Amino acid sequence: MQTFFPRATYYFTSLSQANSPKPKMSYKTQYFPQQLDHFTFQPNSYKIFYQKYLINNHYWQHGAPIFVYTGNEGDIEWFAANTGFLLDIAPKFRALLVFIEHRFYGESMPFGKDSYNSAETLGYLNSQQALADYAVLIRSLKQNLSSEASPVVVFGGSYGGMLAAWFRLKYPHIAIGALASSAPILHFDDITPRSSFYDAVSQDFKDASLNCFEVIKGSWAELEALSAQKGGLVELSRTFRTCKDLHSMSSAWDWLWSAFTYTAMVNYPMKANFLKPLPAYPVKQMCNIIDGFPPGASKLSRVFAAASLYYNYSRTEKCFNLENEPDAHGVRGWDWQACTEMVMPMTCSNESMFPPSGFDYKEFVQQCMKRYGVLPRPHWITTEFGGKVSTSLLMNSVTGSFDDPFSCHLPTR
Amino acid sequence: MQTFFPRATYYFTSLSQANSPKPKMSYKTQYFPQQLDHFTFQPNSYKIFYQKYLINNHYWQHGAPIFVYTGNEGDIEWFAANTGFLLDIAPKFRALLVFIEHRFYGESMPFGKDSYNSAETLGYLNSQQALADYAVLIRSLKQNLSSEASPVVVFGGSYGGMLAAWFRLKYPHIAIGALASSAPILHFDDITPRSSFYDAVSQDFKDASLNCFEVIKGSWAELEALSAQKGGLVELSRTFRTCKDLHSMSSAWDWLWSAFTYTAMVNYPMKANFLKPLPAYPVKQMCNIIDGFPPGASKLSRVFAAASLYYNYSRTEKCFNLENEPDAHGVRGWDWQACTEMVMPMTCSNESMFPPSGFDYKEFVQQCMKRYGVLPRPHWITTEFGGKVSTSLLMNSVTGSFDDPFSCHLPTR
């Protein structure tokens, strides 16, 4: 029953589903008149849209560095609120902080509410146009500040980290360095094994507790078996405390899957609120829940309780909406990118805690054609930005902790 | 009477006006299915056109280097025939030679005969799309040859040299080096003085002979004075041995201007046939002609004789067609590029041998709007490719002799 396609593109999109807390830093919101298409000169290319960016000059001294966050797939406020590192280092460098929103996300919509209408409008949503946006905006900003000599360092995490690394590669005359965090720039064109992401997620749980790993691994079959029973979905709905009765197993399946995957992605050593509010070492906490059940408890009840840590750590939810989650702002944007250039095939190996699955490229193409009428260009990112070769050329720091599920997709020197 | 606009963009376009002699190397002609727009994902972006390239594997050993000429504004055969250097060094490196034609030139027309119809079609003609074409083609070629490890070095002259340098900057994972010859990559955004090109042309003539320089410098006023006389154009037509009577002075003016400018650009120390058949040291030869006239000869008769060296060194012309020269293939292509991204303002200083002239940006914009309906983006090239900063980052050799009129626009280390 599992369709791999949505899952393969899933983990990024959740970023924009998170609530957007107000950034902790104080900033001014600005809008930059940006050009729709930097790489053609057709009449339509000259259309102007307003790109949002946040700026904080509290610590800045004229001529000092400019730290730019190259925004990724979501509201820029949210990334600003969750990138405390820049605020931490700004005083030491007397740096200007700038967070630039990615085109087609947040308020930076080239065609307003029609931006996601079709491939005609979405066609302008891609990483190269975004990088050019950043280049044009940074150059203009430096001119307006009369601070052309200020060194620029770009920062980003996840897709934003890819953009930071690629910006340094493509615009070395604008950025003297990049700090790319958890940026899976080797996640293309089979540079790294397709199974490595979910293998790494699984390893995080295995490292926390072998029993925990095995309970999760066995829970999928239990879920399928229960759903196949007469009245199984009703029982499943009760077990999972759903607000409404479930119509199919797949939403429970996705709900669990997301909880384990996202928790591994934000397995920080401190309490945090990036994707959701979570305690320190949330993977370990989840496993404590699973391991703490009395012997004989079903795997399903254990994994539900563990997943509840992710969805309800703040204990505000009385029941869970597993189906028809609102299509929060920005979700479709990443799905489009995954269907065009961000083709990152993912599989689950027998060694993972997820059911083994392959990647059917033909099916993937069909789904992209059906949804957007667009053909993926699976080799384009490695042509445009390179793979291992280009990363060795980057004078960057590409960072990520060893339990980061993207750790296999980061370049090592 | 002089309009600066056509002249500012003139010197490159003549390349494609030259006859295209058969290349001296033997090569196979191939056509690569290329994508119209690498940087958007609209339905139109996926249109395929056939990009021509020439390949010579006579010296190649599998795994040895691939030398790629990044084609500029004209038929690729013509550049292949005039880039003997690659053929000279191929045996030593056992290199594969590949000459790739630039989109919208030669046979590589994305919309066939309609390619130059409007800004809608021409909008896809620009340097970034061309570089992406080269990247895609090179990568595919290496795969087809099963020679992914072959190092690639890109070569080019003039605009093709810019492309080679920029390719190395933007695609360091594909090209390990670039040799960019006479590539004025600093000719943008006032990085170098606007007058430096024509100052350098003039200096070449001054170095050959001060009298020669002064005769040319004085000839423009003589030309204007004669044309203003009653019957002046008839006499001018006779002096210039035109095939048909001239209707205005400007064609004679342009004809002389081009002769001196182009000759300085191809002032090679050996007999050559790049723009036209010419002897070794053609500037010196022109000045010998000018200086060899008896005292009292008019400046106009002297400069006509000198210009005839350029237009008729092979002595095949009985008369000259100064007006209505056929709009040879490719000319409009460069004019479009000059109106969009290749904005290289040129002026003539009082010290040059040309009449002093400025650069009226407003008028330039008006002419581009009138001709193509397109607005120039004068700061785009330096944003996308940088200026002095990026050239210092290039691990390139950007070459040019000191009497090259582009010598001021080349980076120095």
PDB file of C-alpha atoms in Angstrom, chain A residues 35 37-43 45-46 119-120 123-124 126 128-129 132 135-136 139 169-174 189 336 340-341 374-375 377 379-380 382-386 389-390 393, chain B residues 35 37-43 45-46 119-120 123-124 126 128-129 132 135-136 139 169-174 189 336 340-341 374-375 377 379-380 382-386 389-390 393:
ATOM      1  CA  GLN A  35      13.356  40.059 -11.415  1.00  0.00           C
ATOM      2  CA  ASP A  37      13.806  35.354 -14.699  1.00  0.00           C
ATOM      3  CA  HIS A  38      17.499  36.109 -14.522  1.00  0.00           C
ATOM      4  CA  PHE A  39      18.442  33.738 -17.314  1.00  0.00           C
ATOM      5  CA  THR A  40      16.247  34.756 -20.213  1.00  0.00           C
ATOM      6  CA  PHE A  41      15.430  38.106 -21.766  1.00  0.00           C
ATOM      7  CA  GLN A  42      11.859  37.586 -22.868  1.00  0.00           C
ATOM      8  CA  PRO A  43       9.254  40.237 -22.107  1.00  0.00           C
ATOM      9  CA  SER A  45      11.357  37.721 -17.749  1.00  0.00           C
ATOM     10  CA  TYR A  46      11.321  41.339 -16.648  1.00  0.00           C
ATOM     11  CA  ALA A 119       3.911  24.825 -14.561  1.00  0.00           C
ATOM     12  CA  GLU A 120       3.783  28.167 -16.389  1.00  0.00           C
ATOM     13  CA  GLY A 123       8.475  27.036 -13.814  1.00  0.00           C
ATOM     14  CA  TYR A 124      10.364  29.936 -12.270  1.00  0.00           C
ATOM     15  CA  ASN A 126      14.142  26.553  -8.780  1.00  0.00           C
ATOM     16  CA  GLN A 128      19.419  28.634  -9.747  1.00  0.00           C
ATOM     17  CA  GLN A 129      16.889  31.446  -9.939  1.00  0.00           C
ATOM     18  CA  ALA A 132      20.593  34.661  -8.630  1.00  0.00           C
ATOM     19  CA  ALA A 135      23.253  37.590  -5.689  1.00  0.00           C
ATOM     20  CA  VAL A 136      21.274  40.540  -7.025  1.00  0.00           C
ATOM     21  CA  ARG A 139      24.892  43.338  -4.359  1.00  0.00           C
ATOM     22  CA  LEU A 169      30.409  27.662  -5.590  1.00  0.00           C
ATOM     23  CA  LYS A 170      28.632  29.817  -8.159  1.00  0.00           C
ATOM     24  CA  TYR A 171      29.169  33.296  -6.733  1.00  0.00           C
ATOM     25  CA  PRO A 172      32.639  33.219  -5.153  1.00  0.00           C
ATOM     26  CA  HIS A 173      32.980  36.897  -6.053  1.00  0.00           C
ATOM     27  CA  ILE A 174      30.050  37.697  -3.759  1.00  0.00           C
ATOM     28  CA  ASP A 189      22.278  10.986  -8.982  1.00  0.00           C
ATOM     29  CA  TRP A 336       7.335  20.965  -7.290  1.00  0.00           C
ATOM     30  CA  THR A 340      11.858  19.060 -11.301  1.00  0.00           C
ATOM     31  CA  GLU A 341      15.442  19.352 -10.083  1.00  0.00           C
ATOM     32  CA  VAL A 374       6.410  18.460 -15.677  1.00  0.00           C
ATOM     33  CA  LEU A 375       9.273  16.087 -16.424  1.00  0.00           C
ATOM     34  CA  ARG A 377      15.562  16.475 -14.746  1.00  0.00           C
ATOM     35  CA  HIS A 379      20.873  14.749 -13.682  1.00  0.00           C
ATOM     36  CA  TRP A 380      20.610  18.504 -13.750  1.00  0.00           C
ATOM     37  CA  THR A 382      24.930  17.327 -10.541  1.00  0.00           C
ATOM     38  CA  THR A 383      25.577  18.969 -13.910  1.00  0.00           C
ATOM     39  CA  GLU A 384      24.953  22.459 -12.599  1.00  0.00           C
ATOM     40  CA  PHE A 385      26.497  22.106  -9.154  1.00  0.00           C
ATOM     41  CA  GLY A 386      28.641  18.993  -9.424  1.00  0.00           C
ATOM     42  CA  VAL A 389      34.279  17.036  -7.302  1.00  0.00           C
ATOM     43  CA  SER A 390      32.659  20.384  -6.721  1.00  0.00           C
ATOM     44  CA  LEU A 393      36.490  22.685  -4.514  1.00  0.00           C
TER      45      LEU A 393
ATOM     46  CA  GLN B  35      17.299  21.815 -23.979  1.00  0.00           C
ATOM     47  CA  ASP B  37      15.919  26.649 -21.174  1.00  0.00           C
ATOM     48  CA  HIS B  38      18.069  25.149 -18.439  1.00  0.00           C
ATOM     49  CA  PHE B  39      16.889  27.554 -15.765  1.00  0.00           C
ATOM     50  CA  THR B  40      13.120  27.286 -15.833  1.00  0.00           C
ATOM     51  CA  PHE B  41      10.759  24.334 -15.872  1.00  0.00           C
ATOM     52  CA  GLN B  42       7.912  25.666 -17.954  1.00  0.00           C
ATOM     53  CA  PRO B  43       6.465  23.529 -20.729  1.00  0.00           C
ATOM     54  CA  SER B  45      11.627  25.129 -21.477  1.00  0.00           C
ATOM     55  CA  TYR B  46      11.746  21.501 -22.530  1.00  0.00           C
ATOM     56  CA  ALA B 119      12.368  38.861 -28.004  1.00  0.00           C
ATOM     57  CA  GLU B 120      10.186  35.816 -27.318  1.00  0.00           C
ATOM     58  CA  GLY B 123      15.176  35.731 -25.080  1.00  0.00           C
ATOM     59  CA  TYR B 124      16.912  32.368 -24.816  1.00  0.00           C
ATOM     60  CA  ASN B 126      22.534  34.562 -23.631  1.00  0.00           C
ATOM     61  CA  GLN B 128      24.434  31.581 -19.085  1.00  0.00           C
ATOM     62  CA  GLN B 129      22.250  29.364 -21.238  1.00  0.00           C
ATOM     63  CA  ALA B 132      24.792  25.362 -19.429  1.00  0.00           C
ATOM     64  CA  ALA B 135      28.080  21.684 -19.414  1.00  0.00           C
ATOM     65  CA  VAL B 136      25.285  19.338 -20.456  1.00  0.00           C
ATOM     66  CA  ARG B 139      28.930  15.626 -19.499  1.00  0.00           C
ATOM     67  CA  LEU B 169      34.300  29.926 -12.847  1.00  0.00           C
ATOM     68  CA  LYS B 170      30.814  28.434 -12.896  1.00  0.00           C
ATOM     69  CA  TYR B 171      31.564  24.804 -13.695  1.00  0.00           C
ATOM     70  CA  PRO B 172      34.841  24.024 -11.906  1.00  0.00           C
ATOM     71  CA  HIS B 173      33.594  20.462 -11.462  1.00  0.00           C
ATOM     72  CA  ILE B 174      33.536  20.031 -15.236  1.00  0.00           C
ATOM     73  CA  ASP B 189      30.227  48.161 -15.565  1.00  0.00           C
ATOM     74  CA  TRP B 336      20.855  41.219 -29.354  1.00  0.00           C
ATOM     75  CA  THR B 340      20.716  42.572 -23.164  1.00  0.00           C
ATOM     76  CA  GLU B 341      23.708  41.459 -21.110  1.00  0.00           C
ATOM     77  CA  VAL B 374      14.219  44.678 -24.738  1.00  0.00           C
ATOM     78  CA  LEU B 375      15.769  46.500 -21.793  1.00  0.00           C
ATOM     79  CA  ARG B 377      20.673  44.701 -17.895  1.00  0.00           C
ATOM     80  CA  HIS B 379      24.949  45.222 -14.186  1.00  0.00           C
ATOM     81  CA  TRP B 380      23.995  41.614 -14.715  1.00  0.00           C
ATOM     82  CA  THR B 382      29.270  41.597 -13.142  1.00  0.00           C
ATOM     83  CA  THR B 383      26.668  40.196 -10.739  1.00  0.00           C
ATOM     84  CA  GLU B 384      26.643  36.789 -12.372  1.00  0.00           C
ATOM     85  CA  PHE B 385      30.324  36.481 -13.221  1.00  0.00           C
ATOM     86  CA  GLY B 386      31.978  39.118 -11.062  1.00  0.00           C
ATOM     87  CA  VAL B 389      37.325  39.708  -7.715  1.00  0.00           C
ATOM     88  CA  SER B 390      36.174  36.707  -9.674  1.00  0.00           C
ATOM     89  CA  LEU B 393      39.678  33.475  -8.220  1.00  0.00           C
TER      90      LEU B 393
END
